Coordinates of C-alpha atoms in Angstrom, one line a residue:
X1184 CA 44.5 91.0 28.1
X1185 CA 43.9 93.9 25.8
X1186 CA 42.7 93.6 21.8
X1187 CA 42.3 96.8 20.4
X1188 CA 43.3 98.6 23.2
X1189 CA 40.1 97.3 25.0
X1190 CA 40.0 94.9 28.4
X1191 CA 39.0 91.5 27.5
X1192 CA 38.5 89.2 30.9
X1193 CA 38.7 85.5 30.6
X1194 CA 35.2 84.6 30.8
X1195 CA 34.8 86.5 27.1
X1196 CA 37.8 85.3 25.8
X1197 CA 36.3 81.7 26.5
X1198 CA 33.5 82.6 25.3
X1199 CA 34.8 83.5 21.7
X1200 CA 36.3 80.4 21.5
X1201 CA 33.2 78.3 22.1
X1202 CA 31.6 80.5 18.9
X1203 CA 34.7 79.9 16.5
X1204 CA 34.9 76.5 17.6
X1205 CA 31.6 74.9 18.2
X1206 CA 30.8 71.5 19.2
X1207 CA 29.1 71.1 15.9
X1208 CA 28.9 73.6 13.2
X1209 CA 26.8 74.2 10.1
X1210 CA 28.0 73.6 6.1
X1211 CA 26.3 75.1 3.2
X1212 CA 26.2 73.0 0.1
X1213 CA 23.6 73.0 -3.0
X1214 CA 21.7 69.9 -3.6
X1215 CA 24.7 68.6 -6.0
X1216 CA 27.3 68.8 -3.7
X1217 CA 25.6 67.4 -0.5
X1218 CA 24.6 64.5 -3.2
X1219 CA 28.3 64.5 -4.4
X1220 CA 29.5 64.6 -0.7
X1221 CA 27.4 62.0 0.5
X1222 CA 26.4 64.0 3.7
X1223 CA 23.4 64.0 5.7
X1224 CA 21.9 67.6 5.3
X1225 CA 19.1 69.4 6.0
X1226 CA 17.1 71.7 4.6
X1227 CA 18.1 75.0 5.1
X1228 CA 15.0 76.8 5.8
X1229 CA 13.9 74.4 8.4
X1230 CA 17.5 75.5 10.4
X1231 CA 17.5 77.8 13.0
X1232 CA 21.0 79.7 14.0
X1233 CA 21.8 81.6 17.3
X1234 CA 22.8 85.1 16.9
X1235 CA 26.1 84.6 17.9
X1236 CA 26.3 81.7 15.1
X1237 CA 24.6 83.6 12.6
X1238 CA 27.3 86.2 13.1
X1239 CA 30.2 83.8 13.0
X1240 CA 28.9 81.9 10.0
X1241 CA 27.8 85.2 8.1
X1242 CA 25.0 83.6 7.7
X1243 CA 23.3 86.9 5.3
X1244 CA 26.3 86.1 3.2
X1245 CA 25.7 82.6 2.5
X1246 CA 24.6 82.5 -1.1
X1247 CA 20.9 81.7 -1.7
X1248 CA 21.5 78.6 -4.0
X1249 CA 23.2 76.7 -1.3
X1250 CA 19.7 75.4 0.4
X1251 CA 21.0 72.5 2.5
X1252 CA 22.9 72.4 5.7
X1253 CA 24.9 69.7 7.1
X1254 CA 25.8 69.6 11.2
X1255 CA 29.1 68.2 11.5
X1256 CA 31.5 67.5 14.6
X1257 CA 35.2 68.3 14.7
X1258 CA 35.1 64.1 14.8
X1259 CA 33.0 64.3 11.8
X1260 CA 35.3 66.2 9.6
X1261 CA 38.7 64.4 11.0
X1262 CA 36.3 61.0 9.6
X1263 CA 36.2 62.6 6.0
X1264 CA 38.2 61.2 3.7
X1265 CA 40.7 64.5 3.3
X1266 CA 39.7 65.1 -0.9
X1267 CA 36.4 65.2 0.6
X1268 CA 36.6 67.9 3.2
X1269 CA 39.1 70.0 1.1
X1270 CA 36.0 70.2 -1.0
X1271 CA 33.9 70.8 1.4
X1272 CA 35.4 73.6 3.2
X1273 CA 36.4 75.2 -0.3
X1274 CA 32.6 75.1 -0.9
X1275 CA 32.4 77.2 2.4
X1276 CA 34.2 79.9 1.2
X1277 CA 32.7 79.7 -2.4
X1278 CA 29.2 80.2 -0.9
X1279 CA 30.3 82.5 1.8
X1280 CA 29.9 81.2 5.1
X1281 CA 32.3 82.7 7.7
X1282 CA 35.0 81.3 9.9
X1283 CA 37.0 79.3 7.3
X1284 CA 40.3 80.9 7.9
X1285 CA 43.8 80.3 6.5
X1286 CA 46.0 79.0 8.6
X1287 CA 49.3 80.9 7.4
X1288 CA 48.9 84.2 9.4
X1289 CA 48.5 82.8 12.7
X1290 CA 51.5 80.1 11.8
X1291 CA 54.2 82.2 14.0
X1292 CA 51.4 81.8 17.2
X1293 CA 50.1 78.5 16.7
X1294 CA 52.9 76.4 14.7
X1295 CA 51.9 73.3 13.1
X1296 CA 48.2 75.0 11.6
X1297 CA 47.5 73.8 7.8
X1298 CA 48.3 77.1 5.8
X1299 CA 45.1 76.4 3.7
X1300 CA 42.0 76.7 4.8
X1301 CA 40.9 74.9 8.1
X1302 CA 38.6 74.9 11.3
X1303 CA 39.3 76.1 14.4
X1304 CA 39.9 73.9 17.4
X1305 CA 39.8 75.4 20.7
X1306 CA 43.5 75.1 21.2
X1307 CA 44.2 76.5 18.8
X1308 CA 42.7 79.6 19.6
X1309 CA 45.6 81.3 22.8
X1310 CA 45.3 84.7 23.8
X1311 CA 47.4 86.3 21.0
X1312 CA 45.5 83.8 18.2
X1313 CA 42.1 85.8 19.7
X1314 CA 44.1 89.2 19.5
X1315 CA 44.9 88.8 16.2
X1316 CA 42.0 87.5 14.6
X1317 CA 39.7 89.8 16.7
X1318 CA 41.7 93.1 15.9
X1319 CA 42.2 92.9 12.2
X1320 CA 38.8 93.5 12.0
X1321 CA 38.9 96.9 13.2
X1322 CA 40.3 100.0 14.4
X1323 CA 41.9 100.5 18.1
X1324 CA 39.7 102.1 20.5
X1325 CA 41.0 105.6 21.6
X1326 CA 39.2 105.8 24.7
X1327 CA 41.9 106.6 26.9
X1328 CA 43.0 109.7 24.9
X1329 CA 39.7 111.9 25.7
X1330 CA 40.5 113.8 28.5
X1331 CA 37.6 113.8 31.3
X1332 CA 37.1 117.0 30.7
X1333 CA 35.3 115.8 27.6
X1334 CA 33.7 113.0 29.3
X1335 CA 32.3 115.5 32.0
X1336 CA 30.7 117.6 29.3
X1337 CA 29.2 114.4 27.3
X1338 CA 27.7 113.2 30.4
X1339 CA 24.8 115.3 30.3
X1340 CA 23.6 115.0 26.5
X1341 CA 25.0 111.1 26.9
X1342 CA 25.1 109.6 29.8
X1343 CA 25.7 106.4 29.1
X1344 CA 28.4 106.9 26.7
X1345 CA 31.7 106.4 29.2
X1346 CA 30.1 103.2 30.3
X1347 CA 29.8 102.2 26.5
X1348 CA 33.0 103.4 25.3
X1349 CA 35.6 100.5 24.7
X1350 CA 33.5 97.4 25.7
X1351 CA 33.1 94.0 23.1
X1352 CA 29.3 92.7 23.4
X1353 CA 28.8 89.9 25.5
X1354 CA 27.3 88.5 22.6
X1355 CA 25.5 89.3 19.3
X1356 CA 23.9 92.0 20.9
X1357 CA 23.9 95.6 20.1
X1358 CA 24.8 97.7 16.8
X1359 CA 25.3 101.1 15.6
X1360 CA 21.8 102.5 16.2
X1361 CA 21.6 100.7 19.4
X1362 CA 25.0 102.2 20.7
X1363 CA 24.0 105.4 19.8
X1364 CA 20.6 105.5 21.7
X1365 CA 22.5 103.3 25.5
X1366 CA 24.9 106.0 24.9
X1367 CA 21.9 108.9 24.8
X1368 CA 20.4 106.7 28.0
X1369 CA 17.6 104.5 26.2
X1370 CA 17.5 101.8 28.5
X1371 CA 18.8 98.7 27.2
X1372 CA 19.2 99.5 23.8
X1373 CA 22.8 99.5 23.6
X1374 CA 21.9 95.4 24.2
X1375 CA 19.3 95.4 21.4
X1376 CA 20.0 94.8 17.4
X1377 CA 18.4 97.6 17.1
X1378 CA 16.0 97.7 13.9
X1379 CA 16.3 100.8 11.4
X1380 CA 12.7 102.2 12.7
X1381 CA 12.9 102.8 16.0
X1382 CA 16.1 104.5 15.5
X1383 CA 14.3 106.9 13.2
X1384 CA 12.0 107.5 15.2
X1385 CA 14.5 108.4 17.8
X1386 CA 15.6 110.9 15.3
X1387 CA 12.2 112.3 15.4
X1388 CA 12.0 112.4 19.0
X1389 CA 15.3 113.5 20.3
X1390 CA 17.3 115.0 17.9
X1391 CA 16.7 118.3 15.8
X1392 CA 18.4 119.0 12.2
X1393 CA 22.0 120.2 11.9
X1394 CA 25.2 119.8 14.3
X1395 CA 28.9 120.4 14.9
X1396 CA 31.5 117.8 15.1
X1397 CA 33.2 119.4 18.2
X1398 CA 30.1 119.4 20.2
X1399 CA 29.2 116.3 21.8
X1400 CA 25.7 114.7 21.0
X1401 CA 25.8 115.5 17.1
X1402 CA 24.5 112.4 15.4
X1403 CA 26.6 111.6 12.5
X1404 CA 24.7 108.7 10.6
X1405 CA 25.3 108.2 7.2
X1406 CA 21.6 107.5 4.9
X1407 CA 21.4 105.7 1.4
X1408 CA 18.2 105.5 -0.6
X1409 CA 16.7 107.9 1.9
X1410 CA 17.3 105.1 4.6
X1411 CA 19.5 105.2 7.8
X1412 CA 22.0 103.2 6.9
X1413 CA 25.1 103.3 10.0
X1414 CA 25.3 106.5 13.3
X1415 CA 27.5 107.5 15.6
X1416 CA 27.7 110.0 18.2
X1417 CA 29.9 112.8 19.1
X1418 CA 31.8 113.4 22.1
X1419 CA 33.0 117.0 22.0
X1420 CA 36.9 117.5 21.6
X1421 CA 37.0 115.8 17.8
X1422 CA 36.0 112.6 19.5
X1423 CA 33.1 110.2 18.6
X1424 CA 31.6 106.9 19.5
X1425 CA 30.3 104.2 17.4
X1426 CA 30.1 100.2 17.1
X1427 CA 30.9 99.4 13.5
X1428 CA 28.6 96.7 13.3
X1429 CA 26.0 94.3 14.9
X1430 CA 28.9 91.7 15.3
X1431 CA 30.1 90.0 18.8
X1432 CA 33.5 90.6 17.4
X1433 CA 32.4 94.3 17.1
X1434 CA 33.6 96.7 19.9
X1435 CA 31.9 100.2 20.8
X1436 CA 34.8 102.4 19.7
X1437 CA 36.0 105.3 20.0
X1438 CA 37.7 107.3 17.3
X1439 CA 38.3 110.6 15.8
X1440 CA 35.8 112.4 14.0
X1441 CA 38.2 112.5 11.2
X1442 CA 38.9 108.9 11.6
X1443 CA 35.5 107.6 12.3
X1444 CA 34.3 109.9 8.8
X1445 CA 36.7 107.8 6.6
X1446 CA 36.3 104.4 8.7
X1447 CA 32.4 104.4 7.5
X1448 CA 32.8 106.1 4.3
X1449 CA 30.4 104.1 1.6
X1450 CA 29.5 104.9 -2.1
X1451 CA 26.2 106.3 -1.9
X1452 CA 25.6 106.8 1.5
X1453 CA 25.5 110.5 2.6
X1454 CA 26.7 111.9 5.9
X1455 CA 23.8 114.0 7.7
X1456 CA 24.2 115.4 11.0
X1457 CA 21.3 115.5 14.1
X1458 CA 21.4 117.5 17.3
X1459 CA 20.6 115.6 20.9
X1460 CA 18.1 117.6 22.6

C-alpha cells in the first residue's frame, strides 16, 4: 500500500503498529497524581526509552514536572477503574506525551473506537487507520513527477538521492541533516540522527557560499540564533529533497522548491543557501 504516495511493504506496516501499540507503554504523572492514582511508578530519570518510543511518546515534549513514569499493559489499563484512566490519559495529553489520539476521525475506518481519547490496540490499527494517521502528518511525496532527466543530472552532485527519495525510516533513524549528507553520498548518514555539528562541518567541507534553486545540490537550510536549524537539498528542475523531521513516521520527501520553502517556514529562522562541490 501507498501513504503519501510512498510504498509501504507489510513488514513496516507491522512494524508501526508494534510502536503505537506496545506491549507496555510509559505514563507521565507528577508525584501527586501517581499518589492520587495509586500507581506503581518510577522515577523518570532512572527510565530509558528506545528511539522509536521516544519518538512515539514525544518524549522532549513531556513537561519537566511530570518526574515519574508508570509501565502499564493494555490489561493494565482495561483493570483501571474507568474515572481512573480517563484521568490518567487526560494527564497524558496535559503533560504532553504523544500517541493519545481521539478516536472520532478514524470512527468511519474502525467503527466502534471511543471518540475521546484512547490507546491503540493493534486491531485497531488496518491499513487505511495507518494511512490516515501516518499522512496527516505531512505532505505527499512528489517523486514520481521529476522526470529522469533531472535525476540523471542530480546523480553526480548527489548520488544517493533517487535511492532516498520517497522512503519511511525503518526506524527512528535519520533526519534532515542526515538526509541531506546519504543523499550527497556520506556513507550511512542518511541512517544516523545526525547531530547539528557534523553537519556544519559538512558545510565547511563540501559546500561553498551561495546557490540557485534550479540547480541541483544547493543546500537550502534554514539557521536561527546563528545555528543550523533544518536543510534540504535541491534536485534541479524546481525540485528538492528533504525529511521533515527525525521521526519514524517521517518520510524523505520530495517537494517543490516553492513548496518545500513554505512547508519549513519558521519565525526566526533564515533561509541561506550552500553550493555542493
Amino acid at each position: 500500500m501507498n501513504v503519501l504516495n510512498i510504498p509501504v511493504s507489510p513488514a513496516l506496516l507491522d512494524a508501526w503498529r508494534g510502536w503505537l501499540a506496545p506491549a507496555r507503554q510509559p505514563f507521565y504523572l507528577t508525584d501527586a497524581e501517581a499518589e492520587r492514582l495509586a500507581l506503581p511508578t518510577l522515577a523518570r530519570a532512572s527510565v530509558t526509552l528506545t528511539p522509536e518510543e521516544r519518538d512515539t511518546f514525544t518524549l522532549w515534549n513531556v513537561a519537566a514536572g511530570a518526574g515519574r513514569v508508570a509501565w502499564l499493559t493494555p490489561a493494565d489499563l482495561d483493570a483501571l477503574a474507568p474515572a481512573t484512566r480517563r484521568e490518567l490519559l487526560r494527564a497524558q495529553v496535559r503533560h504532553g506525551r504523544g500517541n493519545v489520539p481521539l478516536g472520532a476521525p478514524f470512527a468511519d475506518l474502525r467503527p466502534g473506537l471511543p471518540a475521546e481519547r484512547f490507546l491503540w490496540r493493534r486491531e485497531d490499527l488496518t491499513g487505511a487507520v495507518l494511512a490516515r494517521l501516518i499522512g496527516r502528518a505531512g505532505r505527499a511525496c512528489q517523486r514520481r513527477e521529476v522526470p529522469d532527466a533531472v535525476w540523471d543530472v542530480a546523480a553526480h552532485t548527489l548520488p544517493h538521492a533517487r535511492t532516498l527519495a520517497g522512503t519511511f525510516p525503518a526506524g527512528s533513524a535519520g533526519n534532515c541533516f542526515g538526509t541531506v549528507m546519504g543523499a550527497a553520498g556520506v556513507p550511512d548518514a542518511a541512517h544516523t540522527w545526525m547531530q547539528r555539528e557534523p553537519f556544519e562541518a559538512f558545510l565547511r567541507d563540501r559546500t561553498v557560499p551561495r546557490g540557485a534553486d534550479g540547480q541541483p545540490g544547493t543546500l537550502l537550510w534554514r539557521s536561527g540564533n546563528g545555528l543550523a536549524q533544518h536543510a534540504a537539498v535541491t534536485l534541479g528542475g524546481g525540485w528538492a529533497l528533504h525529511k521533515p523531521a527525525q521521526t519514524w513516521w517521517t518520510p524523505r520527501t520530495v517537494l517543490s522548491v516553492p513548496e518545500l520553502k513554505t512547508a519549513t517556514r519558521t519565525r526566526g529562522w533564515r533561509l541561506e543557501r550552500r553550493t555542493l562541490t
